[in-house]
Amino acid sequence: MDIRQQGVIRFEPGIIEKEGIYFHTASAFAQQHLFYGLWGARYLCSAPYSVRRKHLNAFLMFYIHSGEMQFTYRDQTFTASADDIVLIDCNFPHHYYTKREAQFSWFHFHGNASQAYCDLLWKNNGALFSKQYGLEKDFQKIMQMLPLDANADDRMSVVIHHILSSLNTQGHAAHNVSPQIQAAKNWMDEHFHENIQIEEVAAQVSLSRFYFSRRFREETGLSPHEYLLNLRLSYAKLQLSESDDSIEEIAYDCAFCSASNLIRAFKKSTGLTPYQFRKTVFITTH
């Protein structure tokens, strides 16, 4: 069965006004390499508007313009209100409905890294993204491009990617980092040049090493050691590209203790030795 036959619900009760439904047929190139819209619309609805699905191989985004909508998705029940965005992986059962008048835009999409982005955003933030004022225009652009032919594919992909990347940036910052863990990050940012231990970092925020390490990974996606290593490698890259310091001097400056330690960590992270990295940067930037 065609995905449109699976996904489009005919004669939906509760719709007061609507713009659309607009359909888009993406090129084979877009379907393989880009994000692309499938169909979407802008609705003004009231009770008894309700949609319940068990499965659809697509992803779905809402922007709430006014009023409220209720959602049940992945064992969570929540309410979205004006200027909120909701992102749903329709491969999971989901239910959304209105109790009173609400206006919202929605579109189904697929392609490229849609699954990976949806999984990442769910892990970091869940399905509800509150007060995304700046993204309403992106939804308006999607509605304008959905009825167009494949010539709109590149522009549509850029807009969908912008929405997803904005949700990732804003949702990650809002959800993940508590003041205590942020304080630990700030302290490491200032002291990574020193031969510090994780126990010292934990002590700065009055936590045990075990609890601190667990909290840090939960909130940042990295262990404290990985975060500290990334700081030192970033500094090493900067010095390799902007100074004539030797590998030994750079290793000492960012607390690797020896050139061999820096070379080993650098190659594991980048696939290049510090010398190869410096040579590549010099060739491409001068």
Tab-separated table of C-alpha atoms in Angstrom:
chain	number	residue	atom	x	y	z
A	1	MET	CA	0.000	0.000	0.000
A	2	ASP	CA	1.254	3.486	-0.859
A	3	ILE	CA	2.400	5.486	2.167
A	4	ARG	CA	-0.140	8.204	1.360
A	5	GLN	CA	-2.960	5.675	1.531
A	6	GLN	CA	-1.612	4.542	4.895
A	7	GLY	CA	-1.027	7.987	6.329
A	8	VAL	CA	-3.775	10.282	5.043
A	9	ILE	CA	-7.013	10.158	7.024
A	10	ARG	CA	-10.053	11.106	4.955
A	11	PHE	CA	-12.988	13.117	6.269
A	12	GLU	CA	-11.375	13.917	9.614
A	13	PRO	CA	-14.048	15.156	12.062
A	14	GLY	CA	-13.351	18.340	13.987
A	15	ILE	CA	-11.605	20.302	11.222
A	16	ILE	CA	-13.040	23.823	11.058
A	17	GLU	CA	-10.681	25.233	8.389
A	18	LYS	CA	-7.642	23.905	6.583
A	19	GLU	CA	-4.971	24.939	4.084
A	20	GLY	CA	-3.889	21.798	2.238
A	21	ILE	CA	-3.341	18.885	2.318
A	22	TYR	CA	-0.291	19.574	0.107
A	23	PHE	CA	1.571	16.589	-1.351
A	24	HIS	CA	5.139	16.373	-2.550
A	25	THR	CA	6.851	13.817	-4.759
A	26	ALA	CA	10.592	13.944	-4.168
A	27	SER	CA	13.173	12.951	-6.754
A	28	ALA	CA	15.070	9.677	-6.435
A	29	PHE	CA	18.175	11.700	-5.540
A	30	ALA	CA	16.348	13.484	-2.711
A	31	GLN	CA	14.911	10.257	-1.383
A	32	GLN	CA	18.379	8.750	-1.182
A	33	HIS	CA	20.439	11.724	-0.025
A	34	LEU	CA	18.276	14.562	1.373
A	35	PHE	CA	15.501	15.303	3.816
A	36	TYR	CA	12.194	15.568	1.968
A	37	GLY	CA	8.594	16.377	2.794
A	38	LEU	CA	5.760	13.977	2.012
A	39	TRP	CA	2.568	15.889	2.750
A	40	GLY	CA	1.323	18.508	5.172
A	41	ALA	CA	-1.298	21.137	5.960
A	42	ARG	CA	-2.377	23.878	8.327
A	43	TYR	CA	-5.505	23.098	10.347
A	44	LEU	CA	-7.913	24.931	12.597
A	45	CYS	CA	-9.576	22.215	14.665
A	46	SER	CA	-11.732	21.580	17.678
A	47	ALA	CA	-13.154	18.484	19.363
A	48	PRO	CA	-13.729	15.771	18.252
A	49	TYR	CA	-10.563	16.028	16.095
A	50	SER	CA	-8.489	12.946	16.897
A	51	VAL	CA	-5.900	10.857	15.049
A	52	ARG	CA	-4.675	7.488	16.263
A	53	ARG	CA	-2.115	5.372	14.385
A	54	LYS	CA	-0.259	2.159	15.167
A	55	HIS	CA	2.460	2.517	12.549
A	56	LEU	CA	3.548	4.616	9.589
A	57	ASN	CA	7.004	4.637	8.030
A	58	ALA	CA	7.467	8.395	8.230
A	59	PHE	CA	8.208	11.207	10.684
A	60	LEU	CA	5.782	13.932	11.712
A	61	MET	CA	6.282	17.476	12.990
A	62	PHE	CA	3.738	19.921	14.402
A	63	TYR	CA	3.943	23.642	15.068
A	64	ILE	CA	1.155	24.870	17.355
A	65	HIS	CA	0.053	28.374	16.337
A	66	SER	CA	-2.668	28.793	18.964
A	67	GLY	CA	-4.614	26.743	21.473
A	68	GLU	CA	-3.528	23.332	22.751
A	69	MET	CA	-3.144	19.782	21.466
A	70	GLN	CA	-2.882	16.586	23.476
A	71	PHE	CA	-0.455	13.799	22.566
A	72	THR	CA	0.153	10.219	23.635
A	73	TYR	CA	3.411	8.840	22.287
A	74	ARG	CA	5.948	6.263	23.483
A	75	ASP	CA	4.229	5.850	26.861
A	76	GLN	CA	4.127	9.594	27.462
A	77	THR	CA	1.103	11.889	27.563
A	78	PHE	CA	1.670	15.629	27.198
A	79	THR	CA	0.087	18.885	26.052
A	80	ALA	CA	1.562	21.176	23.391
A	81	SER	CA	0.562	24.839	23.335
A	82	ALA	CA	1.253	27.943	21.246
A	83	ASP	CA	4.745	28.076	19.681
A	84	ASP	CA	5.592	24.511	20.721
A	85	ILE	CA	6.931	21.927	18.263
A	86	VAL	CA	6.245	18.202	18.522
A	87	LEU	CA	8.330	15.599	16.684
A	88	ILE	CA	6.999	12.051	16.290
A	89	ASP	CA	8.497	8.896	14.823
A	90	CYS	CA	5.353	7.384	13.339
A	91	ASN	CA	6.835	3.893	13.492
A	92	PHE	CA	5.672	4.014	17.127
A	93	PRO	CA	1.962	4.064	18.036
A	94	HIS	CA	0.742	7.609	18.599
A	95	HIS	CA	-2.440	9.535	19.312
A	96	TYR	CA	-3.095	13.262	19.072
A	97	TYR	CA	-6.292	15.226	19.512
A	98	THR	CA	-7.837	18.547	20.511
A	99	LYS	CA	-10.204	19.217	23.404
A	100	ARG	CA	-10.948	22.763	22.240
A	101	GLU	CA	-10.063	25.013	19.319
A	102	ALA	CA	-6.426	24.883	18.165
A	103	GLN	CA	-4.541	25.943	15.044
A	104	PHE	CA	-1.441	24.076	13.947
A	105	SER	CA	0.755	23.214	10.965
A	106	TRP	CA	1.999	19.676	10.412
A	107	PHE	CA	4.009	17.760	7.847
A	108	HIS	CA	5.289	14.234	7.333
A	109	PHE	CA	8.867	13.845	6.143
A	110	HIS	CA	11.575	11.267	5.554
A	111	GLY	CA	15.031	10.790	4.104
A	112	ASN	CA	18.699	11.183	4.895
A	113	ALA	CA	19.350	11.212	8.641
A	114	SER	CA	15.691	11.493	9.694
A	115	GLN	CA	15.761	8.364	11.840
A	116	ALA	CA	19.068	9.250	13.475
A	117	TYR	CA	17.949	12.825	14.197
A	118	CYS	CA	14.606	11.691	15.600
A	119	ASP	CA	16.319	9.143	17.850
A	120	LEU	CA	18.836	11.735	19.055
A	121	LEU	CA	16.197	14.363	19.776
A	122	TRP	CA	14.013	11.857	21.614
A	123	LYS	CA	16.972	10.768	23.737
A	124	ASN	CA	18.034	14.330	24.571
A	125	ASN	CA	14.689	16.064	24.928
A	126	GLY	CA	11.679	13.856	24.244
A	127	ALA	CA	9.046	14.769	21.669
A	128	LEU	CA	7.978	18.210	22.935
A	129	PHE	CA	10.045	21.346	22.236
A	130	SER	CA	8.631	24.381	23.996
A	131	LYS	CA	8.470	27.962	22.742
A	132	GLN	CA	10.259	27.630	19.409
A	133	TYR	CA	9.261	31.109	18.262
A	134	GLY	CA	11.880	31.424	15.547
A	135	LEU	CA	10.857	28.285	13.654
A	136	GLU	CA	7.311	29.216	12.663
A	137	LYS	CA	8.601	30.723	9.411
A	138	ASP	CA	10.285	27.425	8.545
A	139	PHE	CA	6.941	25.646	8.765
A	140	GLN	CA	5.433	28.314	6.512
A	141	LYS	CA	8.217	27.672	3.976
A	142	ILE	CA	7.559	23.936	4.077
A	143	MET	CA	3.855	24.535	3.344
A	144	GLN	CA	4.824	26.691	0.373
A	145	MET	CA	7.263	24.128	-1.023
A	146	LEU	CA	5.252	20.923	-0.555
A	147	PRO	CA	3.047	21.501	-3.639
A	148	LEU	CA	6.076	22.233	-5.831
A	149	ASP	CA	7.857	19.711	-8.016
A	150	ALA	CA	11.260	18.129	-7.398
A	151	ASN	CA	13.012	21.429	-8.149
A	152	ALA	CA	12.160	22.415	-4.572
A	153	ASP	CA	13.877	19.360	-3.068
A	154	ASP	CA	17.170	21.028	-2.181
A	155	ARG	CA	15.541	24.046	-0.563
A	156	MET	CA	13.081	21.866	1.332
A	157	SER	CA	15.892	19.676	2.645
A	158	VAL	CA	17.734	22.747	3.924
A	159	VAL	CA	14.644	23.966	5.801
A	160	ILE	CA	13.888	20.578	7.368
A	161	HIS	CA	17.526	20.255	8.387
A	162	HIS	CA	17.423	23.738	9.911
A	163	ILE	CA	14.412	22.809	12.038
A	164	LEU	CA	15.998	19.570	13.238
A	165	SER	CA	19.383	21.122	13.970
A	166	SER	CA	17.748	24.022	15.820
A	167	LEU	CA	15.737	21.619	17.962
A	168	ASN	CA	18.881	19.653	18.689
A	169	THR	CA	20.851	22.739	19.734
A	170	GLN	CA	18.081	24.286	21.821
A	171	GLY	CA	16.743	21.052	23.258
A	172	HIS	CA	20.189	19.772	24.181
A	173	ALA	CA	21.126	22.962	25.961
A	174	ALA	CA	17.803	23.226	27.758
A	175	HIS	CA	17.545	19.609	28.802
A	176	ASN	CA	20.952	18.238	29.530
A	177	VAL	CA	23.231	20.476	31.554
A	178	SER	CA	22.422	21.277	35.172
A	179	PRO	CA	24.163	24.211	36.916
A	180	GLN	CA	26.359	21.778	38.876
A	181	ILE	CA	27.611	19.940	35.786
A	182	GLN	CA	28.006	23.226	33.898
A	183	ALA	CA	30.196	24.478	36.746
A	184	ALA	CA	32.354	21.362	36.400
A	185	LYS	CA	32.660	21.919	32.649
A	186	ASN	CA	33.642	25.538	33.215
A	187	TRP	CA	36.327	24.495	35.702
A	188	MET	CA	37.756	21.927	33.270
A	189	ASP	CA	37.691	24.535	30.502
A	190	GLU	CA	39.993	26.695	32.647
A	191	HIS	CA	42.273	23.979	34.059
A	192	PHE	CA	42.690	21.400	31.265
A	193	HIS	CA	46.313	22.569	30.823
A	194	GLU	CA	47.038	21.116	34.252
A	195	ASN	CA	47.482	17.460	35.179
A	196	ILE	CA	44.103	17.321	36.933
A	197	GLN	CA	42.282	14.184	38.052
A	198	ILE	CA	38.559	13.480	37.858
A	199	GLU	CA	38.422	13.376	41.685
A	200	GLU	CA	39.536	17.021	41.703
A	201	VAL	CA	36.804	18.030	39.273
A	202	ALA	CA	34.164	16.193	41.312
A	203	ALA	CA	35.404	17.901	44.467
A	204	GLN	CA	34.914	21.319	42.832
A	205	VAL	CA	31.159	20.650	42.708
A	206	SER	CA	30.996	18.694	45.987
A	207	LEU	CA	30.188	15.304	44.468
A	208	SER	CA	31.760	11.880	44.786
A	209	ARG	CA	33.735	10.716	41.759
A	210	PHE	CA	31.278	7.906	41.003
A	211	TYR	CA	28.146	10.054	41.232
A	212	PHE	CA	29.765	12.937	39.380
A	213	SER	CA	30.930	10.681	36.526
A	214	ARG	CA	27.475	9.159	36.163
A	215	ARG	CA	25.731	12.559	36.233
A	216	PHE	CA	28.232	14.056	33.799
A	217	ARG	CA	27.685	11.283	31.235
A	218	GLU	CA	23.904	11.438	31.589
A	219	GLU	CA	23.856	15.198	31.015
A	220	THR	CA	26.547	15.622	28.361
A	221	GLY	CA	26.786	12.261	26.598
A	222	LEU	CA	30.492	12.095	27.500
A	223	SER	CA	32.461	10.865	30.475
A	224	PRO	CA	34.474	13.547	32.322
A	225	HIS	CA	37.643	11.925	30.955
A	226	GLU	CA	36.325	12.126	27.370
A	227	TYR	CA	35.332	15.772	27.825
A	228	LEU	CA	38.752	16.617	29.228
A	229	LEU	CA	40.489	14.712	26.435
A	230	ASN	CA	38.469	16.611	23.811
A	231	LEU	CA	39.492	19.933	25.377
A	232	ARG	CA	43.149	18.963	25.228
A	233	LEU	CA	42.912	17.669	21.665
A	234	SER	CA	41.139	20.854	20.529
A	235	TYR	CA	43.922	22.926	22.088
A	236	ALA	CA	46.538	20.714	20.419
A	237	LYS	CA	44.857	21.208	17.030
A	238	LEU	CA	44.857	24.965	17.545
A	239	GLN	CA	48.547	24.992	18.446
A	240	LEU	CA	49.450	22.714	15.535
A	241	SER	CA	47.691	25.039	13.105
A	242	GLU	CA	48.702	28.410	14.576
A	243	SER	CA	52.147	27.927	16.106
A	244	ASP	CA	55.549	26.459	15.307
A	245	ASP	CA	55.765	24.732	18.704
A	246	SER	CA	57.143	21.210	18.662
A	247	ILE	CA	54.957	18.188	19.359
A	248	GLU	CA	56.752	17.797	22.694
A	249	GLU	CA	56.000	21.407	23.679
A	250	ILE	CA	52.342	21.109	22.701
A	251	ALA	CA	52.006	17.814	24.587
A	252	TYR	CA	53.411	19.468	27.695
A	253	ASP	CA	51.182	22.541	27.330
A	254	CYS	CA	47.971	20.477	27.276
A	255	ALA	CA	48.950	17.970	29.978
A	256	PHE	CA	49.568	14.900	27.822
A	257	CYS	CA	52.863	14.460	29.737
A	258	SER	CA	54.705	13.096	26.697
A	259	ALA	CA	54.723	13.413	22.915
A	260	SER	CA	53.922	9.715	22.556
A	261	ASN	CA	50.738	10.109	24.638
A	262	LEU	CA	49.622	13.029	22.475
A	263	ILE	CA	50.415	11.199	19.235
A	264	ARG	CA	48.523	8.101	20.338
A	265	ALA	CA	45.410	10.025	21.469
A	266	PHE	CA	45.510	12.354	18.461
A	267	LYS	CA	45.679	9.518	15.930
A	268	LYS	CA	42.898	7.587	17.660
A	269	SER	CA	40.653	10.661	17.514
A	270	THR	CA	41.465	12.003	14.025
A	271	GLY	CA	43.142	9.166	12.132
A	272	LEU	CA	46.163	11.430	11.661
A	273	THR	CA	49.363	11.984	13.597
A	274	PRO	CA	49.923	15.553	14.848
A	275	TYR	CA	52.569	15.977	12.146
A	276	GLN	CA	50.174	14.833	9.405
A	277	PHE	CA	47.458	17.123	10.770
A	278	ARG	CA	49.810	20.125	10.820
A	279	LYS	CA	50.935	19.418	7.273
A	280	THR	CA	47.339	19.087	6.041
A	281	VAL	CA	46.200	22.310	7.716
A	282	PHE	CA	49.216	24.203	6.413
A	283	ILE	CA	48.591	23.057	2.823
A	284	THR	CA	44.873	23.844	2.875
A	285	THR	CA	45.008	27.203	4.664
A	286	HIS	CA	48.114	28.901	3.261
